[in-house]
Coordinates of C-alpha atoms in Angstrom, one line a residue:
Chain A
X283 CA 16.4 -59.1 20.5
X284 CA 14.4 -62.0 19.2
X285 CA 12.4 -59.5 17.1
X286 CA 15.4 -58.8 14.9
X287 CA 16.7 -62.3 14.6
X288 CA 15.7 -62.8 11.0
X289 CA 17.3 -59.6 9.8
X290 CA 20.7 -58.0 10.2
X291 CA 20.6 -55.1 12.6
X292 CA 18.7 -52.2 10.9
X293 CA 17.7 -54.4 7.9
X294 CA 20.6 -53.7 5.6
X295 CA 23.6 -56.0 5.4
X296 CA 26.9 -54.6 6.8
X297 CA 28.5 -54.2 3.3
X298 CA 25.6 -52.1 2.1
X299 CA 25.8 -49.9 5.2
X300 CA 29.5 -49.4 4.7
X301 CA 28.8 -48.4 1.1
X302 CA 26.2 -45.9 2.1
X303 CA 28.3 -44.5 5.0
X304 CA 31.1 -43.9 2.5
X305 CA 28.7 -42.0 0.3
X306 CA 27.5 -40.0 3.4
X307 CA 31.1 -39.2 4.4
X308 CA 31.8 -38.0 0.9
X309 CA 28.6 -35.9 0.9
X310 CA 29.6 -34.3 4.2
X311 CA 33.1 -33.6 2.8
X312 CA 31.6 -31.8 -0.2
X313 CA 28.5 -30.0 1.2
X314 CA 25.6 -30.0 -1.3
X315 CA 27.3 -32.3 -3.8
X316 CA 25.1 -35.3 -4.9
X317 CA 27.0 -38.5 -4.3
X318 CA 25.8 -41.4 -6.4
X319 CA 25.3 -44.6 -4.4
X320 CA 24.0 -48.1 -5.1
X321 CA 20.5 -47.8 -3.7
X322 CA 19.0 -51.0 -2.6
X323 CA 15.5 -52.4 -2.9
X324 CA 13.7 -51.7 0.3
X325 CA 10.5 -53.3 1.6
X326 CA 8.5 -50.2 0.5
X327 CA 7.8 -48.6 -2.8
X328 CA 9.9 -45.8 -4.3
X329 CA 8.5 -42.4 -3.3
X330 CA 7.8 -43.5 0.2
X331 CA 11.2 -42.7 1.6
X332 CA 13.5 -45.5 0.5
X333 CA 16.4 -43.1 0.3
X334 CA 15.8 -41.7 3.8
X335 CA 15.3 -45.2 5.2
X336 CA 18.6 -46.4 3.8
X337 CA 20.5 -43.4 5.2
X338 CA 18.8 -43.9 8.6
X339 CA 19.5 -47.7 8.6
X340 CA 23.2 -47.0 7.9
X341 CA 23.7 -44.5 10.7
X342 CA 21.4 -45.8 13.4
X343 CA 22.9 -47.6 16.4
X344 CA 21.1 -49.4 19.2
X345 CA 21.2 -46.5 21.6
X346 CA 19.7 -44.0 19.1
X347 CA 16.3 -42.5 19.6
X348 CA 14.4 -42.2 16.4
X349 CA 11.6 -39.8 15.4
X350 CA 9.9 -39.9 12.0
X351 CA 7.7 -37.2 10.6
X352 CA 5.8 -36.9 7.4
X353 CA 4.7 -33.4 6.4
X354 CA 5.5 -32.5 10.0
X355 CA 3.2 -35.1 11.5
X356 CA 4.3 -38.0 13.6
X357 CA 1.0 -39.9 13.2
X358 CA 0.6 -40.3 9.4
X359 CA 0.9 -43.7 7.7
X360 CA 4.4 -43.1 6.4
X361 CA 5.8 -41.9 9.7
X362 CA 4.1 -44.6 11.7
X363 CA 5.3 -47.4 9.3
X364 CA 8.9 -46.3 9.2
X365 CA 9.0 -45.9 13.0
X366 CA 7.5 -49.4 13.4
X367 CA 10.0 -50.7 10.8
X368 CA 13.0 -49.5 12.8
X369 CA 11.5 -50.7 16.0
X370 CA 11.3 -54.1 14.5
X371 CA 14.6 -54.4 12.6
X372 CA 16.8 -52.3 15.0
X373 CA 14.9 -52.5 18.2
X374 CA 15.6 -48.8 18.8
X375 CA 13.7 -46.4 21.1
X376 CA 11.3 -44.2 19.2
X377 CA 9.9 -40.9 20.2
X378 CA 7.7 -38.1 18.8
X379 CA 9.6 -35.5 20.9
X380 CA 11.9 -33.4 18.7
X381 CA 14.3 -32.5 21.4
X382 CA 15.0 -36.0 22.7
X383 CA 15.4 -37.7 19.3
X384 CA 19.0 -38.3 18.1
X385 CA 17.9 -39.1 14.5
X386 CA 14.9 -37.5 12.9
X387 CA 13.8 -38.8 9.5
X388 CA 11.6 -36.4 7.8
X389 CA 9.5 -36.0 4.7
X390 CA 8.9 -32.4 3.6
X391 CA 9.4 -30.5 6.9
X392 CA 12.0 -29.4 9.4
X393 CA 10.6 -29.5 13.0
X394 CA 9.6 -26.2 14.6
X395 CA 11.6 -26.9 17.7
X396 CA 15.2 -25.8 17.1
X397 CA 17.6 -28.7 16.4
X398 CA 20.7 -29.0 18.5
X399 CA 24.2 -30.3 18.0
X400 CA 24.5 -34.0 17.9
X401 CA 21.1 -34.5 16.2
X402 CA 20.8 -35.8 12.7
X403 CA 18.0 -34.8 10.3
X404 CA 17.5 -37.3 7.5
X405 CA 15.5 -36.1 4.6
X406 CA 13.6 -38.3 2.1
X407 CA 14.2 -36.8 -1.3
X408 CA 12.2 -37.5 -4.4
X409 CA 14.2 -35.5 -7.0
X410 CA 17.7 -34.5 -5.8
X411 CA 18.6 -32.5 -8.9
X412 CA 17.5 -28.8 -8.6
X413 CA 18.2 -28.3 -12.3
X414 CA 16.2 -31.3 -13.5
X415 CA 13.1 -29.4 -14.7
X416 CA 15.2 -26.9 -16.6
X417 CA 17.8 -29.3 -18.1
X418 CA 16.6 -32.9 -18.5
X419 CA 20.1 -34.4 -19.4
X420 CA 21.9 -35.8 -16.4
X421 CA 25.2 -35.6 -18.2
X422 CA 24.6 -31.9 -18.7
X423 CA 23.4 -31.1 -15.2
X424 CA 26.5 -32.8 -13.7
X425 CA 28.7 -30.7 -15.9
X426 CA 26.8 -27.6 -14.8
X427 CA 27.4 -28.5 -11.2
X428 CA 31.1 -29.2 -11.9
X429 CA 31.6 -25.9 -13.7
X430 CA 29.4 -24.0 -11.3
X431 CA 27.1 -22.9 -14.1
X432 CA 24.0 -21.9 -12.2
X433 CA 22.6 -19.1 -14.4
X434 CA 19.8 -21.4 -15.4
X435 CA 18.5 -21.6 -11.8
X436 CA 18.0 -17.9 -11.9
X437 CA 16.2 -18.2 -15.2
X438 CA 13.5 -20.2 -13.3
X439 CA 13.2 -17.5 -10.7
X440 CA 13.1 -14.9 -13.4
X441 CA 10.2 -16.8 -15.0
X442 CA 8.4 -16.8 -11.7
X443 CA 8.6 -13.1 -11.3
X444 CA 7.7 -12.5 -15.0
X445 CA 4.6 -14.6 -14.6
X446 CA 3.5 -14.0 -11.1
X447 CA 5.1 -10.7 -10.1
X448 CA 7.1 -12.5 -7.3
X449 CA 9.1 -15.6 -6.8
X450 CA 6.2 -18.1 -6.8
X451 CA 8.3 -21.2 -5.9
X452 CA 7.1 -22.2 -2.5
X453 CA 8.7 -25.5 -2.0
X454 CA 11.9 -27.2 -3.1
X455 CA 13.3 -23.7 -3.2
X456 CA 16.9 -23.9 -4.5
X457 CA 19.7 -23.0 -2.1
X458 CA 23.4 -22.5 -2.4
X459 CA 25.4 -24.5 0.1
X460 CA 28.7 -23.1 1.4
X461 CA 29.0 -20.8 -1.6
X462 CA 29.4 -23.6 -4.0
X463 CA 26.8 -26.2 -4.9
X464 CA 23.2 -25.4 -5.7
X465 CA 21.0 -27.9 -3.9
X466 CA 17.4 -28.9 -3.7
X467 CA 16.4 -28.9 -0.1
X468 CA 13.9 -31.7 -0.9
X469 CA 10.2 -30.5 -1.2
X470 CA 10.2 -28.7 2.2
X471 CA 8.3 -25.5 2.1
X472 CA 10.6 -22.5 1.6
X473 CA 9.4 -21.5 5.1
X474 CA 12.0 -24.1 6.4
X475 CA 14.9 -22.9 4.3
X476 CA 16.2 -20.4 6.9
X477 CA 16.3 -23.2 9.4
X478 CA 18.9 -25.1 7.3
X479 CA 21.3 -22.1 7.4
X480 CA 24.1 -22.8 10.0
X481 CA 22.0 -25.4 11.7
X482 CA 23.9 -27.2 14.5
X483 CA 22.4 -30.5 13.4
X484 CA 23.8 -32.7 10.7
X485 CA 21.5 -32.8 7.7
X486 CA 21.6 -35.9 5.4
X487 CA 19.5 -36.3 2.2
X488 CA 18.7 -39.7 0.6
X489 CA 17.1 -40.2 -2.7
X490 CA 16.4 -43.9 -3.2
X491 CA 15.0 -44.0 -6.7
X492 CA 17.5 -41.5 -8.0
X493 CA 20.4 -43.1 -6.1
X494 CA 21.9 -40.0 -4.7
X495 CA 23.0 -38.9 -1.2
X496 CA 24.0 -35.4 -0.2
X497 CA 24.6 -33.7 3.0
X498 CA 24.8 -30.4 4.8
X499 CA 27.3 -30.6 7.7
X500 CA 26.6 -28.6 10.9
X501 CA 27.1 -24.9 10.8
X502 CA 27.2 -24.7 7.0
X503 CA 26.0 -21.7 5.1
X504 CA 22.7 -22.4 3.2
X505 CA 21.6 -19.4 1.3
X506 CA 18.3 -19.3 -0.7
X507 CA 18.8 -18.0 -4.2
X508 CA 17.1 -14.7 -5.1
X509 CA 17.4 -11.4 -6.9
X510 CA 18.6 -8.2 -5.4
X511 CA 15.3 -6.5 -6.1
X512 CA 13.3 -9.6 -5.3
X513 CA 14.8 -10.9 -2.1
X514 CA 14.0 -14.3 -0.7
X515 CA 11.1 -14.3 1.8
X516 CA 9.2 -17.1 3.6
X517 CA 5.5 -17.7 3.6
X518 CA 3.5 -15.8 6.2
X519 CA 0.1 -16.7 7.6
X520 CA -2.4 -14.1 8.5
X521 CA -3.7 -16.1 11.5
X522 CA -2.2 -18.3 14.2
X523 CA -2.7 -22.0 14.5
X524 CA -6.3 -22.7 15.2
X525 CA -5.4 -25.3 17.9
X526 CA -2.5 -23.9 19.8
X527 CA -2.5 -20.3 18.6
X528 CA 1.2 -20.5 17.6
X529 CA 2.4 -17.8 15.3
X530 CA 5.4 -17.9 13.0
X531 CA 5.0 -21.6 12.4
X532 CA 4.1 -23.4 9.3
X533 CA 0.4 -24.1 9.0
X534 CA -1.5 -26.8 7.2
X535 CA -5.0 -26.2 5.9
X536 CA -7.5 -28.8 7.2
X537 CA -10.8 -29.2 5.5
X538 CA -13.6 -29.6 8.0
X539 CA -16.7 -30.3 5.9
X540 CA -17.8 -30.0 2.4
X541 CA -19.3 -26.5 2.8
X542 CA -16.0 -24.7 2.6
X543 CA -15.2 -24.9 6.3
X544 CA -11.5 -25.2 7.0
X545 CA -8.9 -24.2 9.5
X546 CA -5.2 -23.7 9.7
X547 CA -3.3 -25.8 12.1
X548 CA 0.4 -26.4 12.9
X549 CA 1.9 -28.9 10.4
X550 CA 4.3 -29.9 13.2
X551 CA 2.0 -32.1 15.4
X552 CA 4.6 -32.6 18.1
X553 CA 5.1 -28.8 18.5
X554 CA 1.3 -28.3 18.5
X555 CA 0.6 -30.9 21.1
X556 CA 3.3 -29.7 23.4
X557 CA 1.9 -26.2 23.3
X558 CA -1.6 -27.4 24.0
X559 CA -0.4 -29.6 26.9
X560 CA 1.5 -26.8 28.5
X561 CA -1.3 -24.4 29.3
X562 CA 0.9 -22.2 31.5
X563 CA 3.2 -21.4 28.7
X564 CA 3.6 -17.7 28.2
X565 CA 3.2 -18.3 24.5
X566 CA -0.3 -19.3 25.1
X567 CA -1.4 -15.8 25.9
X568 CA -4.6 -15.6 27.9
X569 CA -6.4 -18.5 26.4
X570 CA -5.0 -21.3 28.6
X571 CA -8.4 -22.5 29.9
X572 CA -9.4 -23.8 26.5
X573 CA -6.2 -25.9 26.1
X574 CA -5.4 -29.5 26.8
X575 CA -7.3 -31.3 24.2
X576 CA -10.2 -29.0 23.9
X577 CA -10.9 -27.7 20.4
X578 CA -12.3 -24.2 20.9
X579 CA -15.4 -24.4 18.8
X580 CA -15.1 -20.7 17.9
X581 CA -12.0 -21.5 15.8
X582 CA -14.0 -23.7 13.5
X583 CA -15.6 -20.9 11.5
X584 CA -14.7 -20.6 7.9
X585 CA -11.6 -18.7 7.4
X586 CA -10.7 -16.9 4.2
X587 CA -8.2 -18.7 2.1
X588 CA -5.0 -16.8 2.0
X589 CA -3.7 -15.7 -1.4
X590 CA -0.7 -18.0 -1.0
X591 CA -1.3 -21.7 -1.1
X592 CA 0.1 -22.8 2.2
X593 CA 0.3 -26.5 2.2
X594 CA 3.4 -28.3 0.9
X595 CA 2.9 -30.6 -2.0
X596 CA 1.2 -33.9 -1.5
X597 CA 2.7 -37.2 -2.4
X598 CA 2.6 -37.8 -6.1
X599 CA 2.0 -34.2 -6.9
X600 CA 4.5 -33.1 -9.5
X601 CA 6.3 -29.9 -9.6
X602 CA 5.0 -27.6 -12.3
X603 CA 6.9 -28.3 -15.5
X604 CA 8.5 -25.0 -16.4
Chain B
X299 CA 40.8 -2.7 -37.3
X300 CA 43.8 -3.4 -35.2
X301 CA 47.1 -4.9 -36.3
X302 CA 46.5 -8.2 -34.7
X303 CA 43.9 -10.8 -35.8
X304 CA 41.1 -12.0 -33.4
X305 CA 41.3 -15.6 -34.4
X306 CA 44.2 -17.5 -36.0
X307 CA 43.5 -20.8 -37.5
X308 CA 46.3 -23.0 -38.7
X309 CA 46.1 -26.3 -40.6
X310 CA 42.8 -27.4 -39.0
X311 CA 41.6 -30.8 -39.9
X312 CA 38.8 -33.0 -38.7
X313 CA 38.4 -36.6 -39.8
X314 CA 35.5 -38.8 -39.0
X315 CA 37.3 -42.1 -39.1
X316 CA 38.7 -42.3 -42.6
X317 CA 36.2 -39.7 -43.9
X318 CA 37.3 -36.1 -44.2
X319 CA 35.2 -33.5 -42.4
X320 CA 37.5 -30.6 -43.2
X321 CA 41.1 -30.6 -44.1
X322 CA 44.0 -28.2 -43.7
X323 CA 42.1 -25.0 -43.2
X324 CA 44.2 -22.0 -42.5
X325 CA 43.0 -18.4 -42.1
X326 CA 43.0 -15.3 -39.8
X327 CA 40.0 -13.4 -38.7
X328 CA 40.3 -9.8 -37.9
X329 CA 38.2 -7.8 -35.4
X330 CA 35.0 -6.5 -36.9
X331 CA 35.4 -8.7 -40.0
X332 CA 32.6 -10.9 -41.4
X333 CA 33.9 -14.1 -43.0
X334 CA 31.5 -16.2 -45.1
X335 CA 32.1 -19.9 -45.6
X336 CA 30.2 -21.1 -48.6
X337 CA 30.0 -24.4 -50.4
X338 CA 27.5 -27.1 -51.1
X339 CA 26.0 -29.6 -48.5
X340 CA 28.7 -31.9 -47.2
X341 CA 31.6 -29.7 -48.1
X342 CA 32.7 -29.4 -44.4
X343 CA 31.4 -25.9 -43.6
X344 CA 29.5 -26.9 -40.5
X345 CA 32.3 -29.2 -39.3
X346 CA 34.7 -26.3 -39.6
X347 CA 32.3 -24.0 -37.7
X348 CA 31.8 -26.6 -35.0
X349 CA 35.5 -27.1 -34.6
X350 CA 36.2 -23.3 -34.4
X351 CA 33.4 -22.8 -31.8
X352 CA 34.9 -25.8 -29.9
X353 CA 31.7 -27.7 -30.1
X354 CA 33.9 -30.4 -31.8
X355 CA 37.5 -31.1 -31.2
X356 CA 39.6 -31.2 -34.4
X357 CA 41.8 -34.1 -35.3
X358 CA 44.8 -31.8 -35.9
X359 CA 45.7 -28.2 -36.3
X360 CA 45.4 -25.2 -34.0
X361 CA 43.2 -22.2 -33.4
X362 CA 44.1 -19.4 -31.1
X363 CA 41.9 -16.6 -30.0
X364 CA 42.9 -13.2 -28.8
X365 CA 41.2 -12.8 -25.3
X366 CA 40.1 -9.4 -24.0
X367 CA 43.4 -9.0 -22.3
X368 CA 45.1 -9.1 -25.6
X369 CA 46.7 -12.5 -25.0
X370 CA 46.3 -15.3 -27.6
X371 CA 45.0 -18.5 -26.1
X372 CA 45.1 -21.9 -27.8
X373 CA 41.4 -22.9 -28.0
X374 CA 41.9 -26.6 -27.8
X375 CA 44.2 -26.4 -24.8
X376 CA 41.8 -24.4 -22.7
X377 CA 39.9 -26.2 -19.9
X378 CA 36.2 -27.0 -20.6
X379 CA 35.2 -24.4 -17.9
X380 CA 37.2 -21.7 -19.7
X381 CA 35.8 -22.7 -23.1
X382 CA 32.2 -22.7 -21.9
X383 CA 32.8 -19.3 -20.2
X384 CA 34.1 -17.9 -23.5
X385 CA 31.0 -19.4 -25.3
X386 CA 28.6 -17.5 -23.1
X387 CA 30.4 -14.2 -22.8
X388 CA 32.7 -13.3 -25.6
X389 CA 31.2 -15.6 -28.3
X390 CA 27.8 -16.2 -29.7
X391 CA 26.5 -19.1 -31.7
X392 CA 23.4 -18.7 -34.0
X393 CA 22.0 -22.0 -35.0
X394 CA 20.2 -22.7 -38.2
X395 CA 17.3 -24.1 -36.3
X396 CA 16.4 -21.6 -33.5
X397 CA 15.0 -24.4 -31.4
X398 CA 18.6 -25.6 -30.9
X399 CA 19.8 -22.3 -29.6
X400 CA 16.8 -21.2 -27.6
X401 CA 15.1 -22.5 -24.5
X402 CA 11.7 -23.1 -26.0
X403 CA 9.9 -23.5 -22.7
X404 CA 10.9 -20.3 -21.0
X405 CA 9.8 -16.8 -22.0
X406 CA 11.6 -14.6 -24.5
X407 CA 12.8 -12.3 -21.7
X408 CA 14.4 -15.1 -19.8
X409 CA 16.0 -16.4 -23.0
X410 CA 17.7 -13.0 -23.5
X411 CA 18.4 -12.7 -19.8
X412 CA 20.0 -16.1 -19.3
X413 CA 23.5 -15.2 -20.3
X414 CA 23.3 -12.1 -18.0
X415 CA 22.3 -14.3 -15.1
X416 CA 24.9 -16.8 -16.1
X417 CA 27.6 -14.2 -15.6
X418 CA 26.3 -13.1 -12.3
X419 CA 23.6 -10.5 -12.9
X420 CA 21.2 -10.7 -10.0
X421 CA 19.0 -7.7 -10.4
X422 CA 15.6 -8.6 -12.0
X423 CA 14.7 -5.0 -13.0
X424 CA 18.0 -4.5 -14.8
X425 CA 17.9 -7.8 -16.5
X426 CA 14.4 -7.2 -17.7
X427 CA 15.3 -3.7 -18.9
X428 CA 18.2 -5.1 -20.9
X429 CA 15.9 -7.8 -22.4
X430 CA 13.3 -5.1 -23.4
X431 CA 16.1 -3.1 -25.0
X432 CA 17.4 -6.1 -27.0
X433 CA 14.0 -7.3 -28.1
X434 CA 13.4 -3.8 -29.6
X435 CA 16.7 -3.9 -31.3
X436 CA 15.8 -7.1 -33.0
X437 CA 12.3 -5.8 -33.8
X438 CA 10.3 -7.9 -31.4
X439 CA 7.4 -6.0 -29.7
X440 CA 7.9 -5.4 -26.0
X441 CA 4.6 -7.0 -25.2
X442 CA 5.9 -10.4 -26.4
X443 CA 8.6 -10.5 -23.7
X444 CA 6.7 -13.0 -21.5
X445 CA 5.7 -15.2 -24.4
X446 CA 7.5 -18.5 -25.0
X447 CA 9.4 -18.8 -28.3
X448 CA 7.0 -21.6 -29.1
X449 CA 4.5 -19.0 -29.9
X450 CA 6.9 -17.1 -32.2
X451 CA 7.2 -17.4 -36.0
X452 CA 10.4 -18.7 -37.5
X453 CA 11.7 -15.3 -38.3
X454 CA 11.0 -14.0 -34.8
X455 CA 12.6 -17.0 -33.2
X456 CA 15.7 -16.4 -35.3
X457 CA 15.8 -12.7 -34.2
X458 CA 15.3 -13.8 -30.6
X459 CA 18.2 -16.2 -30.9
X460 CA 20.3 -13.4 -32.2
X461 CA 19.3 -11.1 -29.3
X462 CA 20.1 -13.9 -26.8
X463 CA 23.6 -14.2 -28.2
X464 CA 24.4 -10.6 -28.5
X465 CA 23.2 -9.5 -25.0
X466 CA 26.7 -10.0 -23.4
X467 CA 28.4 -7.9 -26.1
X468 CA 30.4 -10.8 -27.7
X469 CA 33.3 -10.0 -30.0
X470 CA 32.9 -13.1 -32.2
X471 CA 29.7 -14.7 -33.4
X472 CA 29.4 -18.0 -35.3
X473 CA 26.4 -18.3 -37.5
X474 CA 25.2 -21.5 -39.1
X475 CA 22.9 -20.8 -42.0
X476 CA 21.2 -17.9 -40.1
X477 CA 18.6 -17.4 -42.8
X478 CA 17.9 -21.1 -43.6
X479 CA 14.3 -22.0 -43.7
X480 CA 12.9 -18.5 -43.8
X481 CA 11.0 -17.1 -46.7
X482 CA 12.7 -14.4 -48.8
X483 CA 11.0 -11.3 -47.4
X484 CA 11.8 -12.4 -43.8
X485 CA 15.3 -13.3 -44.9
X486 CA 15.8 -9.9 -46.4
X487 CA 14.7 -8.2 -43.1
X488 CA 16.9 -10.5 -41.0
X489 CA 19.9 -9.8 -43.2
X490 CA 19.3 -6.1 -42.9
X491 CA 19.1 -6.4 -39.2
X492 CA 22.2 -8.6 -39.0
X493 CA 24.1 -6.2 -41.2
X494 CA 23.1 -3.3 -39.0
X495 CA 24.0 -5.0 -35.7
X496 CA 27.4 -6.3 -37.0
X497 CA 28.3 -2.8 -38.1
X498 CA 27.0 -1.0 -35.0
X499 CA 28.7 -3.4 -32.6
X500 CA 31.8 -4.0 -34.6
X501 CA 31.3 -7.8 -34.3
X502 CA 33.5 -10.3 -36.0
X503 CA 31.5 -13.1 -37.5
X504 CA 32.0 -16.4 -39.2
X505 CA 28.9 -17.1 -41.3
X506 CA 28.3 -20.5 -42.8
X507 CA 25.9 -20.4 -45.7
X508 CA 25.2 -22.0 -49.0
X509 CA 23.4 -18.9 -50.1
X510 CA 25.8 -16.7 -52.1
X511 CA 23.5 -13.7 -51.7
X512 CA 23.7 -13.9 -48.0
X513 CA 27.5 -14.1 -48.3
X514 CA 27.5 -11.1 -50.6
X515 CA 25.3 -9.0 -48.3
X516 CA 27.0 -9.8 -45.0
X517 CA 30.6 -10.6 -45.5
X518 CA 33.7 -8.8 -46.5
X519 CA 35.7 -11.9 -47.1
X520 CA 34.7 -15.4 -48.1
X521 CA 36.1 -18.9 -48.3
X522 CA 34.7 -21.5 -50.7
X523 CA 34.8 -25.1 -49.6
X524 CA 34.6 -28.3 -51.5
X525 CA 35.1 -31.8 -50.1
X526 CA 36.5 -30.5 -46.9
X527 CA 39.1 -28.2 -48.5
X528 CA 39.2 -24.5 -49.1
X529 CA 39.3 -24.1 -52.9
X530 CA 39.3 -20.4 -53.0
X531 CA 39.3 -17.4 -50.6
X532 CA 39.4 -13.7 -51.0
X533 CA 37.3 -10.5 -50.8
X534 CA 33.7 -11.4 -51.3
X535 CA 33.1 -9.1 -54.2
X536 CA 36.3 -10.4 -56.0
X537 CA 35.3 -14.1 -55.5
X538 CA 31.8 -13.6 -56.6
X539 CA 32.5 -11.3 -59.6
X540 CA 35.7 -13.0 -60.7
X541 CA 35.7 -16.6 -59.5
X542 CA 39.0 -18.3 -60.3
X543 CA 38.6 -21.9 -59.1
X544 CA 36.5 -24.1 -61.5
X545 CA 34.2 -25.1 -58.6
X546 CA 33.6 -21.5 -57.6
X547 CA 32.8 -20.6 -61.2
X548 CA 30.3 -23.5 -61.2
X549 CA 28.8 -22.3 -57.9
X550 CA 28.4 -18.7 -59.0
X551 CA 26.9 -19.7 -62.4
X552 CA 24.4 -21.9 -60.6
X553 CA 22.6 -19.0 -59.1
X554 CA 19.1 -18.8 -60.5
X555 CA 18.3 -15.5 -62.0
X556 CA 14.8 -14.4 -61.5

């Protein structure tokens, strides 16, 4: 434990952790309600997951196993750094395996592997207020939540249909939690919204800059808002993952060269690698011989760009002001 | 007209510190009746309107409103949730500046549809059909439905604001200088439209204006205010043709004759 001698366990002091745990407990007691909390300065800039890190630091214990993903990937800068951070300040075991993690901190994705009871999914949230781009005043949005005045949320969806002929919101798609609070599921693609509904895992949301924590307890109803004649639907992809041939998963577009070559691959890297390393999987179909690290060159041809932009927003990319 | 008023106001006063906003205002408003409140700037018209529409809380006095179930409810004892619900269903508020009453960054259709969605309408096609219907009733072309009010002229914005307020079939509409800032020909058309809507829908309205012509055209009854007090009230034609209070006489004689 010499590595953590200069810090308290999990970086934050015990008083701060108690304060954050109280906010988390309140959030769990009122599903979808944004609990204000005294967000601390963290050794990373706002927008890089300071809220998620504080939540994780407050709930982590020495025997936890931590997984951190960023846009579904375990190997991006943000994920690697946060994993290394907790290894250093809490000396916990880390993993990239979704099933064996007890805490999964995530930015913008929910893993493809179904979560199970006892797991905690910690979301990094940039803007917790789903009504923010429609009503800039915090005093007013809090009142709207208190009085359950959510007509405005549908105004946004109405505008989508009027402008694009369908609900064009593809990420940060508003949901109603347990029939009461409208919540921003953080900028996850709406593809992941159905996974939140009655999930056996506990879902915690931390927004560091905005100083809000909210939660969805296990087995809670999470319903995406929609219109009767324009029901909610998730993105679909007209081709499987170019690496592991998975279907019905969320795909990222990867640019291969500057001549328009690109391919679509799983955004969940752990899921993709597992499939490629298990060539006998029935999911694999008949193409097992090409698996195990081989990139089948035939998948590298240029593919037509689907009408729907498939990738979730990148860091710093604002929501459209509407 | 029924035998019970829609709104009963009794000894309503609003003080801003030691300054008087409006003082000791008492009146009844009947269903389908249009009441004009006239007076010069600073006479307390808008303060009175804001108190009645519960946008301001008065310092003393009461106002009770007959709900759709026939029961009178004391406005200032209702919870905020109930008041806000009343505001977006049974009431309307037309601001002098349409930008205050409209959402300038969403389309005209969504502006009209917002109240419907707020009371639980969840069918896009029906909401849009209602919006089209209301736009045509306020003489806005259907092909402007997806334009933002920013792209509208002042008169169109005001008509859109009226449509947005009337879409839930309110029984009482508050109007604060509805024709202010519009040129005379646009004013005339707007007044024509308002008069038609008020008669067709049987709306009760309280119209605050400093323009006596607007009061004459729209209202059946009027109250003249000066320094926060009601100096004269009565049938509009009587007050304008035979003003009794000295201030009203001054006001009526101040109208420029073209």
